[in-house]
Coordinates of C-alpha atoms in Angstrom, one line a residue:
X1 CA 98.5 101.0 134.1
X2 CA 95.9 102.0 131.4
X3 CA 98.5 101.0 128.8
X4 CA 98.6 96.7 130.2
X5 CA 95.0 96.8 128.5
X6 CA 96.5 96.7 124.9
X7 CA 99.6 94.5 126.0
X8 CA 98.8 91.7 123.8
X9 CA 97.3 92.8 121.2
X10 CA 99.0 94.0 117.8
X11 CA 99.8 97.5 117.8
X12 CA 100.5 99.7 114.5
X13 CA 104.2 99.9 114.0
X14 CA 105.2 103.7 112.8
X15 CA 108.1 105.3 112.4
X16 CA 106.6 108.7 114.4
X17 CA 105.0 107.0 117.4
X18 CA 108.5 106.8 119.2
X19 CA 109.0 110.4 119.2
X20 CA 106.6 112.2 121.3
X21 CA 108.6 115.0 121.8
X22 CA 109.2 115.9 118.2
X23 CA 106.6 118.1 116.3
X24 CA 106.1 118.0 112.3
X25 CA 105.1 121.1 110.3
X26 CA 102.2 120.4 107.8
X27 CA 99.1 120.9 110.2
X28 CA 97.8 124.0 111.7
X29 CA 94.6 124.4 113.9
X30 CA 91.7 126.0 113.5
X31 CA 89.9 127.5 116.7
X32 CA 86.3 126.4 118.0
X33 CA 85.1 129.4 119.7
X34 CA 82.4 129.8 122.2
X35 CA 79.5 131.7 121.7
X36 CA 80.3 133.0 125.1
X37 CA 82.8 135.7 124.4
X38 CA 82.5 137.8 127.1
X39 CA 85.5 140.3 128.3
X40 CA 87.2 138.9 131.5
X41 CA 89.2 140.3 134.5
X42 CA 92.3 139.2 135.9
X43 CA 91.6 139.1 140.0
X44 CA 92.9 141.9 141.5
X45 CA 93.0 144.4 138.3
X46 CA 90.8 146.9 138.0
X47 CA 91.9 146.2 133.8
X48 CA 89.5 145.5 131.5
X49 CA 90.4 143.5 128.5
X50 CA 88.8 144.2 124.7
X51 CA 88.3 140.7 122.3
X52 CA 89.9 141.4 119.5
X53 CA 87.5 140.0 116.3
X54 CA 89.6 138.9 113.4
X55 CA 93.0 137.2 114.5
X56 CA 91.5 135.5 117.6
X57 CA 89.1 134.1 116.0
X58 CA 91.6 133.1 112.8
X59 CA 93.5 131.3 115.5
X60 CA 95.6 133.3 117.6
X61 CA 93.5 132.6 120.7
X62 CA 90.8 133.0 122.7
X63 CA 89.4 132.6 126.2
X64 CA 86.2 131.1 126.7
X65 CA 84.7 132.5 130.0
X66 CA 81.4 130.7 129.7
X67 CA 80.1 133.7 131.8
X68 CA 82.8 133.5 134.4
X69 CA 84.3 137.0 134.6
X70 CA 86.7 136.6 137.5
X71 CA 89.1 134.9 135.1
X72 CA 91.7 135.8 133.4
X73 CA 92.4 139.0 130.7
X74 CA 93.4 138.1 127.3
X75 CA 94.1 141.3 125.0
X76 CA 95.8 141.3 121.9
X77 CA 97.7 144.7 120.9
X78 CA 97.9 145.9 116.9
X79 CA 101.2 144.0 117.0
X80 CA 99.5 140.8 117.5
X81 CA 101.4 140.5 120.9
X82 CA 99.5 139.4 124.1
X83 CA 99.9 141.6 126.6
X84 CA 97.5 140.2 129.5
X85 CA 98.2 136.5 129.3
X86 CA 99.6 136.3 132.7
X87 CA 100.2 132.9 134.7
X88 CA 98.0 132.0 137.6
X89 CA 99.6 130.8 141.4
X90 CA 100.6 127.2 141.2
X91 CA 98.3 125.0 143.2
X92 CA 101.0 124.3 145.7
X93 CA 101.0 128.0 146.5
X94 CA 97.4 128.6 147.7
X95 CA 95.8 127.0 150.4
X96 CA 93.4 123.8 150.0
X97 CA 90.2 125.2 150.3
X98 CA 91.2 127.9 147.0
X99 CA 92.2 124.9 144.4
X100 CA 89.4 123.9 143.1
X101 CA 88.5 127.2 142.1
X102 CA 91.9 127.7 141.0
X103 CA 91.8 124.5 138.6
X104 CA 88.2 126.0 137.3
X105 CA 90.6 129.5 136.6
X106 CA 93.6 127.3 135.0
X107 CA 90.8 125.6 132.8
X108 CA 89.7 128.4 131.5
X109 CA 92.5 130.2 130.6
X110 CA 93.7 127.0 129.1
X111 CA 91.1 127.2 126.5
X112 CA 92.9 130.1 124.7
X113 CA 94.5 128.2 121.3
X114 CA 97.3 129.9 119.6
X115 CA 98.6 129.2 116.5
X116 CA 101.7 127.1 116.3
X117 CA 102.4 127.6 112.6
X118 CA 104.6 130.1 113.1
X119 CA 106.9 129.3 115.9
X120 CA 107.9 132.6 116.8
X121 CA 105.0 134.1 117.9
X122 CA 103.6 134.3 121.6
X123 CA 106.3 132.3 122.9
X124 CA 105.7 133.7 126.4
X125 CA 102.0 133.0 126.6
X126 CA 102.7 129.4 124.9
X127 CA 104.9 128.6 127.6
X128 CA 102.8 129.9 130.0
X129 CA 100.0 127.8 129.3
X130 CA 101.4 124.5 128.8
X131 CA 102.6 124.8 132.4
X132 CA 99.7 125.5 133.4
X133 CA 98.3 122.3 131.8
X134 CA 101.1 120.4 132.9
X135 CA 99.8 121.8 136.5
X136 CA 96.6 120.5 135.8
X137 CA 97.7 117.0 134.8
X138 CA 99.3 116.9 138.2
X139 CA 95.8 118.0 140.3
X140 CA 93.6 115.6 138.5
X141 CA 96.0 112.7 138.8
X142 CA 96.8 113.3 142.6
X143 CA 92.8 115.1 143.4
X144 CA 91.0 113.0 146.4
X145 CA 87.9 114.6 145.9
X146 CA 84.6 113.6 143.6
X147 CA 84.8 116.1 140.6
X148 CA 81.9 118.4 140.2
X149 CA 79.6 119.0 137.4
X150 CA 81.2 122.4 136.7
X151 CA 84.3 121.0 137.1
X152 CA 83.1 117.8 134.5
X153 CA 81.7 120.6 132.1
X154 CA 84.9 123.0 132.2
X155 CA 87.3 119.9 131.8
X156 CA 85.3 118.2 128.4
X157 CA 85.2 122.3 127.7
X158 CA 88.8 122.7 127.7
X159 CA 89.4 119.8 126.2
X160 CA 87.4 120.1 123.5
X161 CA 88.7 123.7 122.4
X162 CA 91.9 122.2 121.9
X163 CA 91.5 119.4 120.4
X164 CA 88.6 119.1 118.0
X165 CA 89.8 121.2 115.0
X166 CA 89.8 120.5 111.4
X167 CA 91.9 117.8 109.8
X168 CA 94.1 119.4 106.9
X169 CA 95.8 116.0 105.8
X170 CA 97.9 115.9 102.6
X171 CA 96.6 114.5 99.3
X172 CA 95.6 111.1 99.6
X173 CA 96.2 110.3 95.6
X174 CA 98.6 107.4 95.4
X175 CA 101.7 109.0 94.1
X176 CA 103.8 107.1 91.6
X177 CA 107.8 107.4 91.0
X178 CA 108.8 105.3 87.9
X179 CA 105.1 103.2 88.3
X180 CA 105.9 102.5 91.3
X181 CA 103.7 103.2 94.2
X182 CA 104.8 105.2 97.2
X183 CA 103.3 103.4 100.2
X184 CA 105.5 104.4 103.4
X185 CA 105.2 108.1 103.2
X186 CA 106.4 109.8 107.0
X187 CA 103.7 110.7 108.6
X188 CA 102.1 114.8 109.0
X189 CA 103.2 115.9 112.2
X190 CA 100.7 118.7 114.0
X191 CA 103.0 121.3 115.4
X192 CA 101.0 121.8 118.2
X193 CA 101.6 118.7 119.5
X194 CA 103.7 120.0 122.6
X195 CA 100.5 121.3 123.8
X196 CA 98.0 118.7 122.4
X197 CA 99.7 116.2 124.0
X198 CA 99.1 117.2 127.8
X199 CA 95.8 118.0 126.7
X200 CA 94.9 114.4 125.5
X201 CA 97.1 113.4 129.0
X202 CA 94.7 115.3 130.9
X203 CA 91.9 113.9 129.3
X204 CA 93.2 110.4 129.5
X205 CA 93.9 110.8 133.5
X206 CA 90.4 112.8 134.1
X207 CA 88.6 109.6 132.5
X208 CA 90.6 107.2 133.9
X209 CA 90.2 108.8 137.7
X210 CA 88.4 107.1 140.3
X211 CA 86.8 110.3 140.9
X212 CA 85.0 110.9 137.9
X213 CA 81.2 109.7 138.5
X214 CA 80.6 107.6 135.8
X215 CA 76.4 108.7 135.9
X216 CA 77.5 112.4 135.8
X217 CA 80.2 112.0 133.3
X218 CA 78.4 110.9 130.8
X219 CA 76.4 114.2 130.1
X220 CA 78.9 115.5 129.4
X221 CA 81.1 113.1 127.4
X222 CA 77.9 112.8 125.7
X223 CA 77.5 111.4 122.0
X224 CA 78.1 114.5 119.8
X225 CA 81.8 114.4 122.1
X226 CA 82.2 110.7 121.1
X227 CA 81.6 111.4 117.1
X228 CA 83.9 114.3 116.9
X229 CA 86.3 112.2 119.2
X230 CA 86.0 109.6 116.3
X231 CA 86.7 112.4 113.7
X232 CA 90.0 112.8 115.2
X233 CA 90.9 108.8 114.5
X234 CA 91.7 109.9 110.7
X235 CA 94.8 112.2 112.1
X236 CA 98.1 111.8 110.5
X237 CA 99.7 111.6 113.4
X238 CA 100.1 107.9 114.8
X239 CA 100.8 110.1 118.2
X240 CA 97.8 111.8 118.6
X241 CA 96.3 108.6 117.2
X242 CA 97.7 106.6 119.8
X243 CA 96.2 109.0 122.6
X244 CA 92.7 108.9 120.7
X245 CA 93.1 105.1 121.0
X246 CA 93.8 104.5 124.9
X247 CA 91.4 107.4 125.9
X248 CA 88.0 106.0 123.5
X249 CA 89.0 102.5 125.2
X250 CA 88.6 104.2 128.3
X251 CA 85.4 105.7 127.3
X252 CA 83.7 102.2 126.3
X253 CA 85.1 100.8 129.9
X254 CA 83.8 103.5 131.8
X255 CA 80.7 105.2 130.9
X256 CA 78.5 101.7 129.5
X257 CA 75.9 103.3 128.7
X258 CA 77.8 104.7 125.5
X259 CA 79.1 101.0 124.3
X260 CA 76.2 100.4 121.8
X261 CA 76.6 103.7 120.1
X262 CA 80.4 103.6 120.1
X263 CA 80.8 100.5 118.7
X264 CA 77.9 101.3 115.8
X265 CA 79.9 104.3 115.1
X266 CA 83.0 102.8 114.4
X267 CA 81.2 100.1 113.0
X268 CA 79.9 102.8 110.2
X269 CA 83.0 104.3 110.0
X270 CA 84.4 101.0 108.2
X271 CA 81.7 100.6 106.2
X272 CA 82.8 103.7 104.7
X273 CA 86.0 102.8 104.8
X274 CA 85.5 99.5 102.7
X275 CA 82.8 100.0 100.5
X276 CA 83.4 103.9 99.5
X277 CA 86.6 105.1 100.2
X278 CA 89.6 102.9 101.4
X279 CA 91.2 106.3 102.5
X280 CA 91.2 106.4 106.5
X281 CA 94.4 106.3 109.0
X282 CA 92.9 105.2 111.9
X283 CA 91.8 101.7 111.2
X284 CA 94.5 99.6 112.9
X285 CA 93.9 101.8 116.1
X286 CA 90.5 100.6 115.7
X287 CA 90.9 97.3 115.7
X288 CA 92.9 97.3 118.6
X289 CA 90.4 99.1 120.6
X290 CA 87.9 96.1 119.3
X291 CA 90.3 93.8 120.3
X292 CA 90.5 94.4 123.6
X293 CA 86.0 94.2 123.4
X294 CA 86.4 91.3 121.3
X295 CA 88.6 89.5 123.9
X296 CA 86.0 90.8 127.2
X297 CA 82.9 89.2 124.9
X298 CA 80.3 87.3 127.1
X299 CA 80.0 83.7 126.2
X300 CA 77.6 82.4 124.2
X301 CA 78.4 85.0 122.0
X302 CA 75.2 87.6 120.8
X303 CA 74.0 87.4 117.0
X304 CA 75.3 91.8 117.0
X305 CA 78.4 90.3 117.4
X306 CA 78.3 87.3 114.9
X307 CA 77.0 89.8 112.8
X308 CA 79.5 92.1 113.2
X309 CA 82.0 89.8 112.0
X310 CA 80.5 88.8 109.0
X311 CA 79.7 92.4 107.8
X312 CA 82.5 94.0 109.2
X313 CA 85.4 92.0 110.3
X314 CA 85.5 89.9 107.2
X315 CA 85.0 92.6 104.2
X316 CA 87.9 95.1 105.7
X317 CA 90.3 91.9 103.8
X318 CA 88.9 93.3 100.6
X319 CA 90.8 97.1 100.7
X320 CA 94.5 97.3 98.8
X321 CA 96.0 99.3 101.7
X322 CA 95.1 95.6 104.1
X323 CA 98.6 95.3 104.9
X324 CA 98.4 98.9 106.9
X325 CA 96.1 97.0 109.8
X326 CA 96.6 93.4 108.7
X327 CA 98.1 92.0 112.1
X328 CA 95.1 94.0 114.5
X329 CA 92.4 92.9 111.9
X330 CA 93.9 89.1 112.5
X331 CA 93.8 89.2 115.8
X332 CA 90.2 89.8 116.1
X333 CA 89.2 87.1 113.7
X334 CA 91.0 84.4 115.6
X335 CA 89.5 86.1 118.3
X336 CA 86.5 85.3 117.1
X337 CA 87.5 81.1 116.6
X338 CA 88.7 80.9 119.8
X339 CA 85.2 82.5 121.7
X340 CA 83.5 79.8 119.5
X341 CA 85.1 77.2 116.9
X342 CA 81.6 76.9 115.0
X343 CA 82.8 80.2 113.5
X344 CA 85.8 78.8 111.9
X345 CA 83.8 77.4 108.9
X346 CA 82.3 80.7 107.9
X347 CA 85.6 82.9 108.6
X348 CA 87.4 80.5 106.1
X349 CA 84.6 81.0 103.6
X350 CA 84.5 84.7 104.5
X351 CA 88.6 84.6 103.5
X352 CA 88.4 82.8 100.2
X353 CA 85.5 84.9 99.0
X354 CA 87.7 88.0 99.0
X355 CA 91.3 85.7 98.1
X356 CA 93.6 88.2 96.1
X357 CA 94.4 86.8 93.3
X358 CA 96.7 89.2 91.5
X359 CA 98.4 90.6 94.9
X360 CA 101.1 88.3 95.8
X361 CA 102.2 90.3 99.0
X362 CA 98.3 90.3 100.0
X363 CA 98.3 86.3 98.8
X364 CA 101.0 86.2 101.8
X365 CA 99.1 87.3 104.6
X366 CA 96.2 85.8 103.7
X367 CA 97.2 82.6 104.3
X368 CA 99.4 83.3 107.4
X369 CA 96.2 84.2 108.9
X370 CA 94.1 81.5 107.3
X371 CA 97.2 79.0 109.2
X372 CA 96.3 81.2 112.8
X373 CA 92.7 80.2 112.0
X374 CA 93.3 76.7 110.9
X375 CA 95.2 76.4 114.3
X376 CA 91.9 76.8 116.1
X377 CA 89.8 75.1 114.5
X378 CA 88.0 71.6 115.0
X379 CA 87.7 69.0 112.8
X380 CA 83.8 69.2 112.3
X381 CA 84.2 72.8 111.3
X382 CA 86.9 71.7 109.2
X383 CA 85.3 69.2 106.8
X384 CA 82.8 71.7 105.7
X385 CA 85.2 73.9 104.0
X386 CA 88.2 71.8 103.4
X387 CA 87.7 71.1 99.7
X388 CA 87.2 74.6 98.8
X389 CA 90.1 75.6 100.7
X390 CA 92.3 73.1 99.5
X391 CA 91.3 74.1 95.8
X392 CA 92.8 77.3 97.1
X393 CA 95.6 75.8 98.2
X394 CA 96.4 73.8 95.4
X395 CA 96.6 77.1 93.4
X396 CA 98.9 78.6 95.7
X397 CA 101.1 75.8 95.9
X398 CA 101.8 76.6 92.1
X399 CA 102.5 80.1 92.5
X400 CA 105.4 81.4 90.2
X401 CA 105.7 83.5 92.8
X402 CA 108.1 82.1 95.4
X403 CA 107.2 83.6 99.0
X404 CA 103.4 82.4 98.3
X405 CA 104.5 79.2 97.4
X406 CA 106.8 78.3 100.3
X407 CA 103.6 80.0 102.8
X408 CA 101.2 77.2 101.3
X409 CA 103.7 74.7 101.8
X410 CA 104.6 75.9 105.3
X411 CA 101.1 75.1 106.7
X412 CA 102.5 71.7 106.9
X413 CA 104.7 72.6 109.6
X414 CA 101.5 73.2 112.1
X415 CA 101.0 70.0 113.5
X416 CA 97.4 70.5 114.5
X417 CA 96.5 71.4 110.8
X418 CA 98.8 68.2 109.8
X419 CA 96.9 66.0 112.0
X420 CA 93.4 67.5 110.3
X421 CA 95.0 66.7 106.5
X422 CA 95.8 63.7 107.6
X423 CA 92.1 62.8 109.3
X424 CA 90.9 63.5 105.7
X425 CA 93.6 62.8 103.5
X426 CA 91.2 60.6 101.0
X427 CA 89.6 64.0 100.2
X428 CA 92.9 66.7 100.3
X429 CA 95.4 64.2 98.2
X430 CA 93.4 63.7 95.4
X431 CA 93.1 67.7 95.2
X432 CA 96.1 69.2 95.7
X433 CA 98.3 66.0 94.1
X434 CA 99.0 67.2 90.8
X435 CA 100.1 70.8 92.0
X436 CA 102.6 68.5 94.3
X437 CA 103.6 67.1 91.1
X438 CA 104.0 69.7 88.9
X439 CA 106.1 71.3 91.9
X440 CA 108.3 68.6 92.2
X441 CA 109.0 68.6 87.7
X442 CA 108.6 72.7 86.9
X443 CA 108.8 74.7 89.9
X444 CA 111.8 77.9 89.6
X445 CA 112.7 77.9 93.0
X446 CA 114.8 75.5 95.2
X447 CA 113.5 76.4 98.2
X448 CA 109.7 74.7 97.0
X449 CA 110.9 71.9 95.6
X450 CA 112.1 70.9 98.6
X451 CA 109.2 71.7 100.9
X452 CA 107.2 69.9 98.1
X453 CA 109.0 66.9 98.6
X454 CA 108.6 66.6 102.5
X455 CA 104.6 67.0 101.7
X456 CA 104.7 64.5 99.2
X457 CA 106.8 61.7 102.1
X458 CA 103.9 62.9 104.6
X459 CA 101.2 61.6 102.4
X460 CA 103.4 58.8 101.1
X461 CA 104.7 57.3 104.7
X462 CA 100.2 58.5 105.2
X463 CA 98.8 56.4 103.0
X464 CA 100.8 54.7 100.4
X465 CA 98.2 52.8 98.0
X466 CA 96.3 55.9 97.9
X467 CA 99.4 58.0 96.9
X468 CA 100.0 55.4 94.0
X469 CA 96.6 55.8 93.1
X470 CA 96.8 59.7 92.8
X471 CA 99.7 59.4 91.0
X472 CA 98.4 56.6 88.6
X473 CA 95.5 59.4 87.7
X474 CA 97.7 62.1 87.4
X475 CA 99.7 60.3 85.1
X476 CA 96.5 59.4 83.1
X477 CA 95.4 63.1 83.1
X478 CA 98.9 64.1 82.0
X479 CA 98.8 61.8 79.1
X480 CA 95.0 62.5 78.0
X481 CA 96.3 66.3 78.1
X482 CA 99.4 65.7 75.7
X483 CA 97.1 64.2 73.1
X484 CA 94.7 67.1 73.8
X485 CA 97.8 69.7 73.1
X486 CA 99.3 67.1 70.3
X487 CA 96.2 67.2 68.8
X488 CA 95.7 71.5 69.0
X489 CA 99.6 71.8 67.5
X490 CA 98.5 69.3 64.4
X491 CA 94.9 70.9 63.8
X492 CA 97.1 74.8 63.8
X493 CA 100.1 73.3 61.3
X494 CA 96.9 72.3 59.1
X495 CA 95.6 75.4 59.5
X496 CA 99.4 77.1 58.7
X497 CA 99.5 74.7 55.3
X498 CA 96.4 75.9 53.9
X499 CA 96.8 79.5 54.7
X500 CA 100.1 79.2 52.9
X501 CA 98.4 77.8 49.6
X502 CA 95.3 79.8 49.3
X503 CA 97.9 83.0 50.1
X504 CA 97.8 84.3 46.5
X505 CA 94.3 84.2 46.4
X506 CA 91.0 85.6 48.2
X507 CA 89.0 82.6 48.7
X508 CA 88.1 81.6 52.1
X509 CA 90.1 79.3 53.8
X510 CA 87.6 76.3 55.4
X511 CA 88.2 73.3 57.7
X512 CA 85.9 70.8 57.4
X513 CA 87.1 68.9 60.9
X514 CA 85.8 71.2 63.9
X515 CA 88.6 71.9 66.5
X516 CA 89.5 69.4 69.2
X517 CA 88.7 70.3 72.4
X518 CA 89.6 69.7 75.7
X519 CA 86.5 67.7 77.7
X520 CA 85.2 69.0 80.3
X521 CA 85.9 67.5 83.5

């Protein structure tokens, strides 16, 4: 059900999210141990188990009793072979009343991490423990019973042993073959995913249960959680990444009280991410999560929020890697238009200020989104802007490069922005009519010199004295400029002649008429 809440919003496309069962082999974990590391005792052993100091701690495993000692044994032999990780009953084989403290037991011996970077070690106790959390998915999704506070504490515990570990991502220097840059590298897969995975699914389902008190939770999923949660967002994995993304929007629906903080700490996260680095992974996951909030925001809409799409929203257009979250970040902005057209006048600015000018491909999706924008905005809004924009325009239109080209010309194809041209056409024609000309004369490629000519027969059949007009001054301005560049050619042949006669000597070659140039204006 949890998964309807990002439905229609824009999701990440990645060649690793469809494979969830399939684990990579460039990330290892490292362990966060308790400073509780006291020796346990399996029930009904008289056994006592020793910690061993280096290779648990390197990784191998440990168990955090948390002062529990009626848990279970761990010991590790010189061989670096468990030979106490034993399984517990399965809940369906002990009576009611023994379950809970049978899922406090589970949790805890769940908390040992092994090392999956070598996939032939502790096979046994690997398997034994992801049925055990598999065991534990199943009690909190099918429990009928508030959950404590030790259970809340052993839960975010567990869950935090396993998951919050240091990120060792690849180098993030942009790698070139033959000047060309590498941008679709696969993805690092975490080996430990078979086991991270029912983790994060027992998280998801714990948060997501309509017995988790909501007043109580939040003590423990407490702030310090919700940072190193947000730590986790820069994963290579678009898996665990997609887990991180549907259990923080949980988070923010659940506990309230943590909503300010999160959303100030991502928030933070992308000024980073803009102004300092441009290197994170997680940003379209991000967005999506904020576009869910975007879409619940309370109408009239607060100045955070206005101000959150000025400073945020609109400066994550200016990083090179846009096109990684492009379709989430667009969403929210016409997100924005449609809570309140007034926006649309300083979303447009917002867009031209950080226009690419030398990225065709970024070019592109610029104005796809600025068309989504135009879509939903009114014509007040509309006049402010529109001769800015259209200057914009008018330079795309006479793009040598074809796809940007054809995408200016295409906005003429949305009848709503058509039928706002045409409401101001006095103001548009005169602007963008000589890159319509030139189009129609010089342009490359078939495809635009077509599209140009249905724009020109709208603003003919539109307004016909005022399309003679246009083309009257164009034809005026084209003439001034050939006497302009006549004029340049004959000055540099003069130039050329004298050169040519004073060559054999060393006197100085002067002109006594100054250069034409071209007037301003």
């Amino acid at each position: 059900m949890f998964k309807k809440v990002f439905g229609k919003i824009p999701k990440k496309s990645s060649k690793g999210s469809e494979n969830r069962e399939q684990g990579g082999n460039s990330r290892s974990h490292g362990v966060a141990t308790s400073k509780n590391s006291d020796v346990v005792t399996q029930p009904g052993s008289s056994k006592t188990g020793n910690s061993s100091n280096s290779s648990l701690n390197a990784g191998q495993g440990q168990l955090h009793s948390h002062g529990n000692k009626s848990s279970l044994p761990m010991n590790e032999n010189s061989n670096g072979n468990f030979n106490s990780y034993e399984a517990l009953p399965a809940f369906r084989d002990v009576p009611n009343s023994e379950k809970p403290s049978l899922f406090i037991k589970k949790l805890k011996m769940c908390s040992v991490v092994f090392d999956f970077t070598d996939p032939t070690k502790h096979l046994k106790e690997k398997e034994i423990k992801r049925q055990a959390l598999v065991e534990l998915v199943d009690y909190v999704s099918s429990v009928n019973a508030k959950f404590t506070e030790n259970v809340m504490q052993e839960v975010v515990k567990m869950v935090s042993v396993n998951i919050f570990r240091t990120l060792s991502p690849q180098p993030r220097e942009n790698k070139l073959v033959d000047g060309v840059e590498l941008e679709e590298e696969e993805p690092s897969m975490d080996p430990s995913w078979p086991h991270l995975q029912i983790v994060y699914e027992l998280f998801l389902r714990f948060v997501a249960s309509p017995e988790l008190d909501a007043k109580l939770a939040k003590r423990f999923i407490d702030q310090s959680f919700i940072l190193r949660l947000l730590d986790l967002f820069d994963s290579e994995d678009p898996r665990e990444r997609e887990y991180l993304k549907m259990s923080l929007h949980r988070i923010y629906g659940k506990l309230m009280a943590h909503r300010p903080f999160i959303r100030k700490s991502i928030n933070n996260i992308f000024l980073n991410f803009v102004f300092e680095t441009e290197k994170h992974n997680g940003i379209a996951e991000f967005l999506e999560i904020l576009g869910s909030i975007i879409n619940g925001f309370a109408l009239p809409l607060k100045e955070e929020h206005k101000l959150f799409l000025v400073r945020i929203l609109i400066p994550l257009h200016k990083p090179k890697c846009l096109a990684m979250y492009h379709q989430q970040l667009s969403y929210c902005i016409t997100q924005f238009v449609e809570k309140d057209c007034k926006l649309a006048d300083t979303i447009i600015r917002g867009l031209l200020k950080y226009w690419p000018i030398t990225n065709s491909s970024k070019e592109v999706m610029f104005l796809g989104e600025l068309e989504e924008v135009l879509e939903a905005t009114q014509p007040p809004e509309f006049q402010r802007c529109m001769v800015l924009l259209f200057r914009r325009v008018s330079h795309c239109l006479n793009s040598p490069h074809f796809q940007v080209a054809e995408r200016a010309l295409f906005l003429w194809n949305n009848d709503h922005i058509v039928n706002l041209i045409k409401q101001n056409c006095k103001v548009i024609l005169p602007i963008i009519f000589p890159a319509l000309e030139r189009n129609t004369k010089t342009h490359w490629n078939q495809a635009v010199h077509s599209l140009t000519l249905n724009v020109q027969k709208i603003f003919h059949d539109l307004d016909l004295d005022l399309y003679k007009e246009c083309l009257q001054k164009f034809e005026q301005d084209e003439s001034k400029e050939g006497e302009v560049t006549a004029g340049r050619e004959a000055t540099w042949k003069r130039l050329e002649e004298v050169a040519a006669k004073k060559a054999a000597s060393n006197e100085a070659v002067l002109i006594s008429k100054a250069l034409p140039r071209k007037s301003a204006g």
